Short mmCIF file of C-alpha atoms and ligand atoms in Angstrom, two decimals:
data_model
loop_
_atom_site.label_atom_id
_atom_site.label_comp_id
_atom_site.label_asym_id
_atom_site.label_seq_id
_atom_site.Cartn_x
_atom_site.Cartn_y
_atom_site.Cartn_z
CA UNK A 5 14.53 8.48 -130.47
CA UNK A 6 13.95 5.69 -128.03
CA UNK A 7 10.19 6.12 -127.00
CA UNK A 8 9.51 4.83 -123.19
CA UNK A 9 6.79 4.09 -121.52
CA UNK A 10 7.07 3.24 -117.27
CA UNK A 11 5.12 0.34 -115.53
CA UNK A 12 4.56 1.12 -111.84
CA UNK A 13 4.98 5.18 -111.13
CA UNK A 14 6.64 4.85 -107.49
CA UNK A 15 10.57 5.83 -106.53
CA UNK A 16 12.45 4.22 -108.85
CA UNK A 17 10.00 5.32 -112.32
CA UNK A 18 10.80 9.25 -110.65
CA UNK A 19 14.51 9.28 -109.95
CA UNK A 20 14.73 7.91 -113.68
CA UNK A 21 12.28 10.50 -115.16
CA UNK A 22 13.76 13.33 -112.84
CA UNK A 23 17.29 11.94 -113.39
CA UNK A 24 17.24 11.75 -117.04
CA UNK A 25 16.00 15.16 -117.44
CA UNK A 26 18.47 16.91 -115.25
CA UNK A 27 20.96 14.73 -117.30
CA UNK A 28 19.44 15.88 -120.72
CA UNK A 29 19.63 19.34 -119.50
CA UNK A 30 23.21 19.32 -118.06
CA UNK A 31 22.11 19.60 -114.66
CA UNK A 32 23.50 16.40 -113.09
CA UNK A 33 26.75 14.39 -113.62
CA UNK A 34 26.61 11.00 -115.30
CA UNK A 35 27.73 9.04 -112.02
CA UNK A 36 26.05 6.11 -111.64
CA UNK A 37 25.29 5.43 -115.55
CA UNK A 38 27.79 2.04 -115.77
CA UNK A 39 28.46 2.66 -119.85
CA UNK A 40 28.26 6.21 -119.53
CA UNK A 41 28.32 8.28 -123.19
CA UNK A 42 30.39 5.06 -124.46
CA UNK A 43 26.68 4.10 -126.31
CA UNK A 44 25.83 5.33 -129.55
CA UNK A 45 22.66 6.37 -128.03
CA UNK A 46 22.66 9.68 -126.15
CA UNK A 47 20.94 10.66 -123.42
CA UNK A 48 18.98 13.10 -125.07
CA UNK A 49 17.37 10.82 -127.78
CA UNK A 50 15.49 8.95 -124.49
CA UNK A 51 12.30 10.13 -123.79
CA UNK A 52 9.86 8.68 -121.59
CA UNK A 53 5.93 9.72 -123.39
CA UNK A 54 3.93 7.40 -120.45
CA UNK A 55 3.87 5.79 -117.03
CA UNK A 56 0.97 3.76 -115.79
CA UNK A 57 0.21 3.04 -112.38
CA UNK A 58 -3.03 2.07 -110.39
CA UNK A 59 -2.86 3.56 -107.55
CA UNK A 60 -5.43 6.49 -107.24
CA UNK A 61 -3.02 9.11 -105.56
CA UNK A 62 -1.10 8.81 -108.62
CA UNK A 63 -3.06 8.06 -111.25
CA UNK A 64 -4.13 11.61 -113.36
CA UNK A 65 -1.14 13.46 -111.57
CA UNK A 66 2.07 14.96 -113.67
CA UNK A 67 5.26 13.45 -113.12
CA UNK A 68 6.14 16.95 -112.33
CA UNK A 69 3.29 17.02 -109.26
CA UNK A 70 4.77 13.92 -108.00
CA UNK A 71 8.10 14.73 -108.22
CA UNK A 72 7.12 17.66 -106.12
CA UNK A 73 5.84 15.37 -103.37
CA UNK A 74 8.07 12.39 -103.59
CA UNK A 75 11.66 13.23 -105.03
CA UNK A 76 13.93 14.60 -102.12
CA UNK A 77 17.06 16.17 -103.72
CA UNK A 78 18.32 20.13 -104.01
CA UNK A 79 17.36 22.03 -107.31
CA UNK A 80 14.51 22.68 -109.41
CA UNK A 81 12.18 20.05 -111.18
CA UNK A 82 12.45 19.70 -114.96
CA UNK A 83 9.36 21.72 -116.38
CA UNK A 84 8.92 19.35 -119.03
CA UNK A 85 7.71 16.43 -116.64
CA UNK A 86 4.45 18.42 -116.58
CA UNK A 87 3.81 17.06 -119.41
CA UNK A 88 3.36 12.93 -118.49
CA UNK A 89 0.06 12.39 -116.96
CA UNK A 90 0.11 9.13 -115.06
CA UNK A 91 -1.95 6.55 -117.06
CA UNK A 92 -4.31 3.96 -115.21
CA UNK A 93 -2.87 0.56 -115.55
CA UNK A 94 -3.76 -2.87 -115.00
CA UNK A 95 -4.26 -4.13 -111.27
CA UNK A 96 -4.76 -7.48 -111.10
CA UNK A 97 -4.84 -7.40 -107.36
CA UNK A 98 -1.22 -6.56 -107.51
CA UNK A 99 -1.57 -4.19 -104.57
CA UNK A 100 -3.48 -6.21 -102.43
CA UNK A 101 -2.79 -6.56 -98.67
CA UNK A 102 -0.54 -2.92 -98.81
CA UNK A 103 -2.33 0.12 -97.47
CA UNK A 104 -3.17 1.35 -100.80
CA UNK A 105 -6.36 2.53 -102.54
CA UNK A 106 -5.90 0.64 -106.30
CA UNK A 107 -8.24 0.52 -108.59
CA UNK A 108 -7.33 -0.65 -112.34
CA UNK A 109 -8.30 -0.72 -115.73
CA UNK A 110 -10.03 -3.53 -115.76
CA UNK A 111 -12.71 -2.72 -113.13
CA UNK A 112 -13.91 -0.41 -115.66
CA UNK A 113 -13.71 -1.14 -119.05
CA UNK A 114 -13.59 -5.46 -118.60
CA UNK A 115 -10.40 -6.69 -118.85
CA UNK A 116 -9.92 -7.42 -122.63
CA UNK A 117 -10.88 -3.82 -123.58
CA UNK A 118 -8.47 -2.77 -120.63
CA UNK A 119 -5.28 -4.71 -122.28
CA UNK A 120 -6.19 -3.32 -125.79
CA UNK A 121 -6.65 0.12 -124.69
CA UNK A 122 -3.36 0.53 -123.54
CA UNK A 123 -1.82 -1.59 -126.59
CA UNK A 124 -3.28 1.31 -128.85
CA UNK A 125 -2.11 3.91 -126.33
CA UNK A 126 1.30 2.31 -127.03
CA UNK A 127 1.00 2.02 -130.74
CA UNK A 128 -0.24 5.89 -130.80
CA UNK A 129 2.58 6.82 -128.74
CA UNK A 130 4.93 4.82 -130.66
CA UNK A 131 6.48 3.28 -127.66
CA UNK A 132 9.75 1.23 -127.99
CA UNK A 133 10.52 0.04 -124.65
CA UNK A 134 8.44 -0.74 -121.81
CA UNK A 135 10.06 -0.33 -118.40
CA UNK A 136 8.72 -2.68 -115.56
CA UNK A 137 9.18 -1.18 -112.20
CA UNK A 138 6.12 -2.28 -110.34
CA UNK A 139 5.63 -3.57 -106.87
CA UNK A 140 7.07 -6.99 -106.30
CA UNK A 141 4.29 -9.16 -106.80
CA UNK A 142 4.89 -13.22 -106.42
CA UNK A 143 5.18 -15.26 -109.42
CA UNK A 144 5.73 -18.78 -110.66
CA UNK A 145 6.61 -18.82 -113.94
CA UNK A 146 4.51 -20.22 -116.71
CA UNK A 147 6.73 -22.35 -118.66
CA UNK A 148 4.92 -23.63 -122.03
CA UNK A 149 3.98 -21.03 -124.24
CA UNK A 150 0.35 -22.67 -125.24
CA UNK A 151 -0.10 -22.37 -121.14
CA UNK A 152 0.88 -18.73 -121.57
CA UNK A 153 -1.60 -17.78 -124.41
CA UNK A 154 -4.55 -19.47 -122.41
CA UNK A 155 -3.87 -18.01 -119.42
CA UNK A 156 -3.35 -14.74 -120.84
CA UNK A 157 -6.67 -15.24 -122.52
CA UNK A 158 -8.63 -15.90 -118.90
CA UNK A 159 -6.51 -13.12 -117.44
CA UNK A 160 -5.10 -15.69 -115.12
CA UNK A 161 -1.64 -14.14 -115.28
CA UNK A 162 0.09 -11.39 -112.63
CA UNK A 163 -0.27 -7.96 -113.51
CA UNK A 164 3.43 -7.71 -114.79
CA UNK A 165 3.54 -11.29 -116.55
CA UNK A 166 0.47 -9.62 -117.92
CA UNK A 167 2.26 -6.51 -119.06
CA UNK A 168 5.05 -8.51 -120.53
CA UNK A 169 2.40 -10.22 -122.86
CA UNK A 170 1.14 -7.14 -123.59
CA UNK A 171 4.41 -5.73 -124.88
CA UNK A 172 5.56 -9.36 -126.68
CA UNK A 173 2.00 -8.70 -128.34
CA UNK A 174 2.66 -5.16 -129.16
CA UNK A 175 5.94 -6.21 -130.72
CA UNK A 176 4.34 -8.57 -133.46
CA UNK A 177 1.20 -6.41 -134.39
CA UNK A 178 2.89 -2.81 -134.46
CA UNK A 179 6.17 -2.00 -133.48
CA UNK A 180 9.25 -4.06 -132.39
CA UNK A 181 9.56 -3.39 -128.32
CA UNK A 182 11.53 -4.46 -125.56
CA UNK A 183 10.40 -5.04 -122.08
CA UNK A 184 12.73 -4.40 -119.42
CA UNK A 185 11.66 -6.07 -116.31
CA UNK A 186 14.09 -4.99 -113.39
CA UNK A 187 11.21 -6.75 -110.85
CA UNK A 188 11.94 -10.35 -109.34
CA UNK A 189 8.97 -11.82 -111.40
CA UNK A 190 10.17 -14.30 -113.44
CA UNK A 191 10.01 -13.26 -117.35
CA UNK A 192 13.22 -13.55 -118.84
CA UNK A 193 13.47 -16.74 -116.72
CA UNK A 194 10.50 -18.19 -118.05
CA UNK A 195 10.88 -20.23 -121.35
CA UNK A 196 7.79 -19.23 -122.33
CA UNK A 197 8.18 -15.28 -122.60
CA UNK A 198 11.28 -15.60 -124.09
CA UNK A 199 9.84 -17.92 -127.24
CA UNK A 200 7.13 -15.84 -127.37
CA UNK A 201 9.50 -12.75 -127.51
CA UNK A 202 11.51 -14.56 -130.12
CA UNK A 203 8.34 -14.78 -132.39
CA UNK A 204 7.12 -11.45 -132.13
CA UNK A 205 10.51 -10.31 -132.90
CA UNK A 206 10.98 -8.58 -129.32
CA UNK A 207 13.38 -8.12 -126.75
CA UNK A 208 13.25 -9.14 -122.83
CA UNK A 209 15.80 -8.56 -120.70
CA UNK A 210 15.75 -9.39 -116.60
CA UNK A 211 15.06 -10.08 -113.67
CA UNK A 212 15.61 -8.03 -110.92
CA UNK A 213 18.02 -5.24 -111.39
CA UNK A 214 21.57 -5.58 -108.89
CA UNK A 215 21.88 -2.29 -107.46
CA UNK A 216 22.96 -2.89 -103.74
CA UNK A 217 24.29 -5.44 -102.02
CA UNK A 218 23.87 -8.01 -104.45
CA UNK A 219 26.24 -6.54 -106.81
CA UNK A 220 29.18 -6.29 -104.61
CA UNK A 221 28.28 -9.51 -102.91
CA UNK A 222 29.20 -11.25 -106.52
CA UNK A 223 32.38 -9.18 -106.49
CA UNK A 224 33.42 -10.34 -103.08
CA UNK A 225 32.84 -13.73 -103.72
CA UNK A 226 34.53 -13.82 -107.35
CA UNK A 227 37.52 -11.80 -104.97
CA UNK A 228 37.29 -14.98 -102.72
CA UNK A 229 37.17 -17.39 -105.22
CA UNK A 230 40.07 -16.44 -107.31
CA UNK A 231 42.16 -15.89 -104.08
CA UNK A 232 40.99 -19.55 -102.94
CA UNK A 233 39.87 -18.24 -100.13
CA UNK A 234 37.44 -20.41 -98.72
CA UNK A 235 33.98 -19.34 -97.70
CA UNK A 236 32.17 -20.31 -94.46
CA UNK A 237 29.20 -18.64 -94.06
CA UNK A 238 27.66 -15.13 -95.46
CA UNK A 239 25.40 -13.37 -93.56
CA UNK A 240 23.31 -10.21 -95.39
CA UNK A 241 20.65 -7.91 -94.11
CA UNK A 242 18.96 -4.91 -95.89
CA UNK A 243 16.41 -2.31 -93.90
CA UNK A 244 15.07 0.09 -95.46
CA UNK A 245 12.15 2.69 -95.26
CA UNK A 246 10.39 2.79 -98.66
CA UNK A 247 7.01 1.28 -100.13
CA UNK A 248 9.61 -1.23 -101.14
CA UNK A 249 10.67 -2.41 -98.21
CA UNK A 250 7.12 -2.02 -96.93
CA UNK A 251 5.72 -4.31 -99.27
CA UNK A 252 8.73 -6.98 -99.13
CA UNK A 253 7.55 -7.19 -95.47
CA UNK A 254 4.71 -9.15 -96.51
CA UNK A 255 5.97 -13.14 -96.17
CA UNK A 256 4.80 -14.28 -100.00
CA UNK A 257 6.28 -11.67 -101.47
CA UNK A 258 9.85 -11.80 -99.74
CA UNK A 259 10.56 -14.76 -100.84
CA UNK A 260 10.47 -13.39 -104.65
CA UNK A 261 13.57 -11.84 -103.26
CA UNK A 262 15.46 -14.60 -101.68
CA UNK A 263 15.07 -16.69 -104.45
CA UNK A 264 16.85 -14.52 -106.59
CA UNK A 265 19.61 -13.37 -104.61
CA UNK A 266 20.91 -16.53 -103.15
CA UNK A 267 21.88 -18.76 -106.40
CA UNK A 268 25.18 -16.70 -106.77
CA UNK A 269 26.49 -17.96 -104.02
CA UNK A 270 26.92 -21.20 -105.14
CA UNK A 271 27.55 -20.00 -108.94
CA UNK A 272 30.54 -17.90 -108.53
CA UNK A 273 32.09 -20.17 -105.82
CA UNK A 274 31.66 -23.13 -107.16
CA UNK A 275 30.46 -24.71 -103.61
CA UNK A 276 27.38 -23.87 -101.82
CA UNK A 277 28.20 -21.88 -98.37
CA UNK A 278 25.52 -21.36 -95.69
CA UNK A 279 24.00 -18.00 -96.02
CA UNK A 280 21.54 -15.28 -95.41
CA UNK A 281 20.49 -13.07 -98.05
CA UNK A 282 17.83 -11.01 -98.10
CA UNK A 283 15.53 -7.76 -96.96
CA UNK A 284 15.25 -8.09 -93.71
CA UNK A 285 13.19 -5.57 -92.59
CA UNK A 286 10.81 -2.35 -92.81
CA UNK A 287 11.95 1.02 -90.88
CA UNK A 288 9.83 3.99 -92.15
CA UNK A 289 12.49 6.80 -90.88
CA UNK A 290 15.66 5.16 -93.14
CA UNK A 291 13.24 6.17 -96.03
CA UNK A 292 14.75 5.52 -99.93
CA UNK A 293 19.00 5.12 -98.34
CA UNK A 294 18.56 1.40 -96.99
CA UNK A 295 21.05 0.12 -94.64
CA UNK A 296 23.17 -2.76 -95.50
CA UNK A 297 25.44 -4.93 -93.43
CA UNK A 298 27.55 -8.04 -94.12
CA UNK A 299 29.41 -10.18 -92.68
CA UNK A 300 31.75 -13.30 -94.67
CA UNK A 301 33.57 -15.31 -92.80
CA UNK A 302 36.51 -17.35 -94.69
CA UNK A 303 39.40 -19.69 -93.88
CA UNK A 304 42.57 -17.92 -95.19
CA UNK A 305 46.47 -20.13 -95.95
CA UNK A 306 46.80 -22.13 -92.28
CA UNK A 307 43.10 -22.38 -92.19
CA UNK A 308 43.24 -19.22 -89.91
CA UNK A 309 39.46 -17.68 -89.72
CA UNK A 310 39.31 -13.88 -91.54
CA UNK A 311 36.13 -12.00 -91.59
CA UNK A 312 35.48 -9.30 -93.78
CA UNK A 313 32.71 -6.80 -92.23
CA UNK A 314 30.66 -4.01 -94.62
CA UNK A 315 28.50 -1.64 -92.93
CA UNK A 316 26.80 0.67 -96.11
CA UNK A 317 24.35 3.48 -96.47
CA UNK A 318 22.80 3.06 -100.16
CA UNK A 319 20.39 5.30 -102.05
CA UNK A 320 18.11 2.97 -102.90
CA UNK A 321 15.86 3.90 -106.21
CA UNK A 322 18.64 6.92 -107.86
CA UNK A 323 20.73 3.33 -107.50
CA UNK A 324 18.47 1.16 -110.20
CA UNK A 325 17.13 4.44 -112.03
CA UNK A 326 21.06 5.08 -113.00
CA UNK A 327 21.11 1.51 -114.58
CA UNK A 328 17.78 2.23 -116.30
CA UNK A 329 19.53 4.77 -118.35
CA UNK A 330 21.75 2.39 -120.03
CA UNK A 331 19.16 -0.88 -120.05
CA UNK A 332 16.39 1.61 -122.02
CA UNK A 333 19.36 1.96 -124.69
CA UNK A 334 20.77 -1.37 -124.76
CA UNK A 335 17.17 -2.52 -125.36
CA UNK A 336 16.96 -0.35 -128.47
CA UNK A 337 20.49 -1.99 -129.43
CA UNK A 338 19.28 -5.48 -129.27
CA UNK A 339 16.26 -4.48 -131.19
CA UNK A 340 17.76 -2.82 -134.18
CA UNK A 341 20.33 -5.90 -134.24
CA UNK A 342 17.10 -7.98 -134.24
CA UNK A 343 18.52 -9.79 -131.48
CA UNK A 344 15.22 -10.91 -130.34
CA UNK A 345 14.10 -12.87 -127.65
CA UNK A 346 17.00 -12.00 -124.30
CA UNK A 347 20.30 -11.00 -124.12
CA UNK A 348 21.97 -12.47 -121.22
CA UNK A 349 25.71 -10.30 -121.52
CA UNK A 350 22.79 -7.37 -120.38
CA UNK A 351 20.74 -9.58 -118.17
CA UNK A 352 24.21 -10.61 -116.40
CA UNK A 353 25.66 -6.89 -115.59
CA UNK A 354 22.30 -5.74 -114.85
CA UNK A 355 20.57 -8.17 -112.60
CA UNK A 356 20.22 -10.38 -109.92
CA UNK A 357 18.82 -13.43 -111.60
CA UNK A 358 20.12 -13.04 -115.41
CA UNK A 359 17.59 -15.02 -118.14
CA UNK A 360 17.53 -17.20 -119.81
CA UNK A 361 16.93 -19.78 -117.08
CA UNK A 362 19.41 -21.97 -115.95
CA UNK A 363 22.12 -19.10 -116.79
CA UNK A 364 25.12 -18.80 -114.56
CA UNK A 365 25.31 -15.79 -112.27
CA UNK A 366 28.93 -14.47 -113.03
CA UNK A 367 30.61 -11.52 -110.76
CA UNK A 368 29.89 -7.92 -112.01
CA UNK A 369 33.68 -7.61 -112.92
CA UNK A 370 33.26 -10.97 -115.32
CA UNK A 371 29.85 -9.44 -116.67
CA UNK A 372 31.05 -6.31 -117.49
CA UNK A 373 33.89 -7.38 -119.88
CA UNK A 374 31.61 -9.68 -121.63
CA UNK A 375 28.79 -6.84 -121.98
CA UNK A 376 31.37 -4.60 -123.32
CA UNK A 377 32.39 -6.98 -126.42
CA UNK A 378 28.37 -7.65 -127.00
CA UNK A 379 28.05 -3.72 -127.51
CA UNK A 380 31.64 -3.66 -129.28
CA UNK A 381 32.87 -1.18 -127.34
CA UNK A 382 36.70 -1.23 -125.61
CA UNK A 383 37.23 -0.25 -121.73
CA UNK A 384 37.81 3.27 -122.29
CA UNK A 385 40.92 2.53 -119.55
CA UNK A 386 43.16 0.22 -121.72
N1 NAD B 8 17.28 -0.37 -105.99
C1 NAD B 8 16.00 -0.58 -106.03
O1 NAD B 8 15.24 0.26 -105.59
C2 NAD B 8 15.48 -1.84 -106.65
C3 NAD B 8 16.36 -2.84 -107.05
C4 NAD B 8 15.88 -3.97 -107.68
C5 NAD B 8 14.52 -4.11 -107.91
N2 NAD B 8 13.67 -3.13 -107.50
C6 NAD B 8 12.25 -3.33 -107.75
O2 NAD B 8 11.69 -2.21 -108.44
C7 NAD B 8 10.31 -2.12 -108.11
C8 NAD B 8 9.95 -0.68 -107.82
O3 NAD B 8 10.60 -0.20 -106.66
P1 NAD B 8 10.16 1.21 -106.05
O4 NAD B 8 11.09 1.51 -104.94
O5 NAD B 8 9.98 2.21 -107.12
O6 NAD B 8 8.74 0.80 -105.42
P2 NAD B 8 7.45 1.74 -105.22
O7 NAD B 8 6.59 1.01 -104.25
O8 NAD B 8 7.86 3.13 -104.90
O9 NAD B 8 6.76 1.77 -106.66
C9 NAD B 8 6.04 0.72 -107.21
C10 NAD B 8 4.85 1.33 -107.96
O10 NAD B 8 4.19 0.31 -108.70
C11 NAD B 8 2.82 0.60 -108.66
N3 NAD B 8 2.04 -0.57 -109.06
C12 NAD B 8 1.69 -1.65 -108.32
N4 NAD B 8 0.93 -2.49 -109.06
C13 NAD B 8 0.82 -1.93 -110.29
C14 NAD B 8 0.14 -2.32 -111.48
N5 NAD B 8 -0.57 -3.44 -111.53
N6 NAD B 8 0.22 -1.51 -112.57
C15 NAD B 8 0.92 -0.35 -112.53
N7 NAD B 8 1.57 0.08 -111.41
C16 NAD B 8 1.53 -0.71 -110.30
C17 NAD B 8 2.59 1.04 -107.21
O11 NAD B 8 1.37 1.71 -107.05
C18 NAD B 8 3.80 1.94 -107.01
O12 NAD B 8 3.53 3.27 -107.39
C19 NAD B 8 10.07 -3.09 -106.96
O13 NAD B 8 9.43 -4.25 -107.44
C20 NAD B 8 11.45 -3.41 -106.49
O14 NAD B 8 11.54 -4.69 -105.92
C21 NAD B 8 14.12 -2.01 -106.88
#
């Protein structure tokens, strides 16, 4: 059994906890799962047993009631997601400036007894993985990992640097855990979490899962690069109409964004190339299926000028809650290896900025060959 517990109940936390239902039950193809049934983990030994959020029209609901409200696709809701109630969580002003009413933990128990109430909750629950999916939030990272305990200590961290503690804690007191932060905070790209990781004999992969354009933006260029074709500029704009979107309109935490999705650029071609990357904008009637267009312009032989134009419709939260199904069992993998600290052959399939820092971002099709020989598993094709 791989025990889960969700950071940050929005979109992304329901299409997984819907998703992986239907998918327990038979209800839903696989599509969208990169390694499939190809794990020795099934789908059915997953189950999630909490999700924590702060804000108050979610906290005390059932997955099931917010499925209800919130998850637009045909068929019936599982009957068994009655039976998460959404935990309070941990605030740390993480909201603040979006048109939400938070309130967390902390404002009413003190902060201390907040973080150790919910290690115990974890401990009870026997929780294996913890499963960051929280609002972007900007972040610096911490770097030494004395600076880390003393900040954790004056609760001077973010809310999900504070989470990520909380599991690396977790992890040497009770039970080996993984966190799994598919968020742009920096945490597996922070020295510090990943030595602290190390020593409580836990696993962190992240940041930032690649679901959209990011992913086949590496592809392209690796297509580019291995066809010499040379690169002049790259232009990129998402809009979408989610709380995502909403809250990546806010300057501070937009940037969290562009610095992770511009470093491929110059990693997978080898030369830097002008470019534009990044959500672009908020527009409430797209909802959750984001628009995407690109343009790259590229000298072919002859130095003639090509451009190669993608106009895409993408479902944006079933998108990262399909790669949650494999990261929740790769993190169990790493664990009983005792692989602890990261694992960047995960980190590099799975995300945008791949930890540790300073690691190359490699194309998808690269990343994937490598991830297969770090599970031991063969391309099911050849
Ligand atoms: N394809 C994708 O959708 C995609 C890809 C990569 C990364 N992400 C990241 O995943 C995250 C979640 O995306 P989403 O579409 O589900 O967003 P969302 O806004 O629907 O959900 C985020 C949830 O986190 C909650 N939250 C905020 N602060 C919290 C705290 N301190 N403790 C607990 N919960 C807290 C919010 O109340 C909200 O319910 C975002 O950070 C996003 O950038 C999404």
């Amino acid at each position: 059994m791989i025990r889960v517990a969700i950071v940050g109940q929005g979109l992304v936390a329901l299409h997984f906890e819907v998703g992986l239902e239907k998918l327990k039950h038979n209800l839903i193809s696989d599509y969208g799962v990169p390694l499939r049934n190809l794990l020795p983990y099934k789908y059915s030994d997953i189950e999630v047993v909490a999700a924590y959020d702060v804000d108050e029209s979610k906290v005390g609901k059932t997955i099931y009631e917010l499925a209800k409200r919130y998850y637009d696709a045909p068929g019936e809701i599982p009957g068994t997601l009655k039976d998460i109630v959404v935990r309070r969580g941990i605030h740390l002003n993480s909201l603040k400036g979006l048109p939400f009413k938070a309130r967390g933990r902390e404002e009413e128990e003190g902060y201390e007894n907040a973080v150790w109430s919910i290690i115990d909750e974890w401990k009870s629950l026997g929780v294996d993985i913890v499963v960051n999916v929280m609002t972007t939030e900007p972040v610096e990272p911490v770097g030494s990992l004395q600076e880390l305990h003393e900040r954790f200590k004056a609760g001077d961290l973010t809310a999900s640097q504070t989470y990520a503690y909380m599991t690396a804690l977790y992890s040497s007191k009770y039970k080996n855990a993984a966190f799994i932060n598919v968020i742009p905070s920096p945490i597996a790209n922070d020295p510090a979490y990943i030595e602290f990781f190390k020593e409580s004999r836990g696993v962190v992969f992240g940041d930032d899962g690649a679901t959209g354009a990011t992913p086949l933006t590496a592809d392209l260029l690796e297509h580019m690069y291995e066809r010499n074709r040379k690169v002049i500029d790259i232009a990129q704009f998402n809009i979408g109409g989610n709380t995502d979107f909403l809250s990546l309109n806010l300057p501070e935490r937009n940037i969290m964004k562009k610095i992770t999705k511009s470093a491929m650029v110059s990693d997978i071609l080898g030369y830097e190339a002008p470019n534009y990357i990044r959500p672009t904008g908020y527009l409430e009637p797209l909802g959750d299926k984001k628009f995407v267009a690109m343009i790259i312009e590229y000298y072919s032989f002859g130095e003639y000028k090509d451009e190669l134009y993608i106009v895409w419709r993408v479902n944006d939260s079933p998108a990262l809650a399909g790669l949650l199904v494999d990261l929740v069992r790769l993190g169990k993998i790493a664990l009983d290896r005792q692989q602890y600290g990261t694992v960047y052959e995960v980190n590099a399939f799975y995300m945008k900025k791949p930890g540790p820092h300073g690691s190359k971002i490699i194309s998808k099709y690269r990343a994937y060959q490598q991830l297969l020989q770090w599970v031991g598993i063969k391309d099911p094709r050849y």
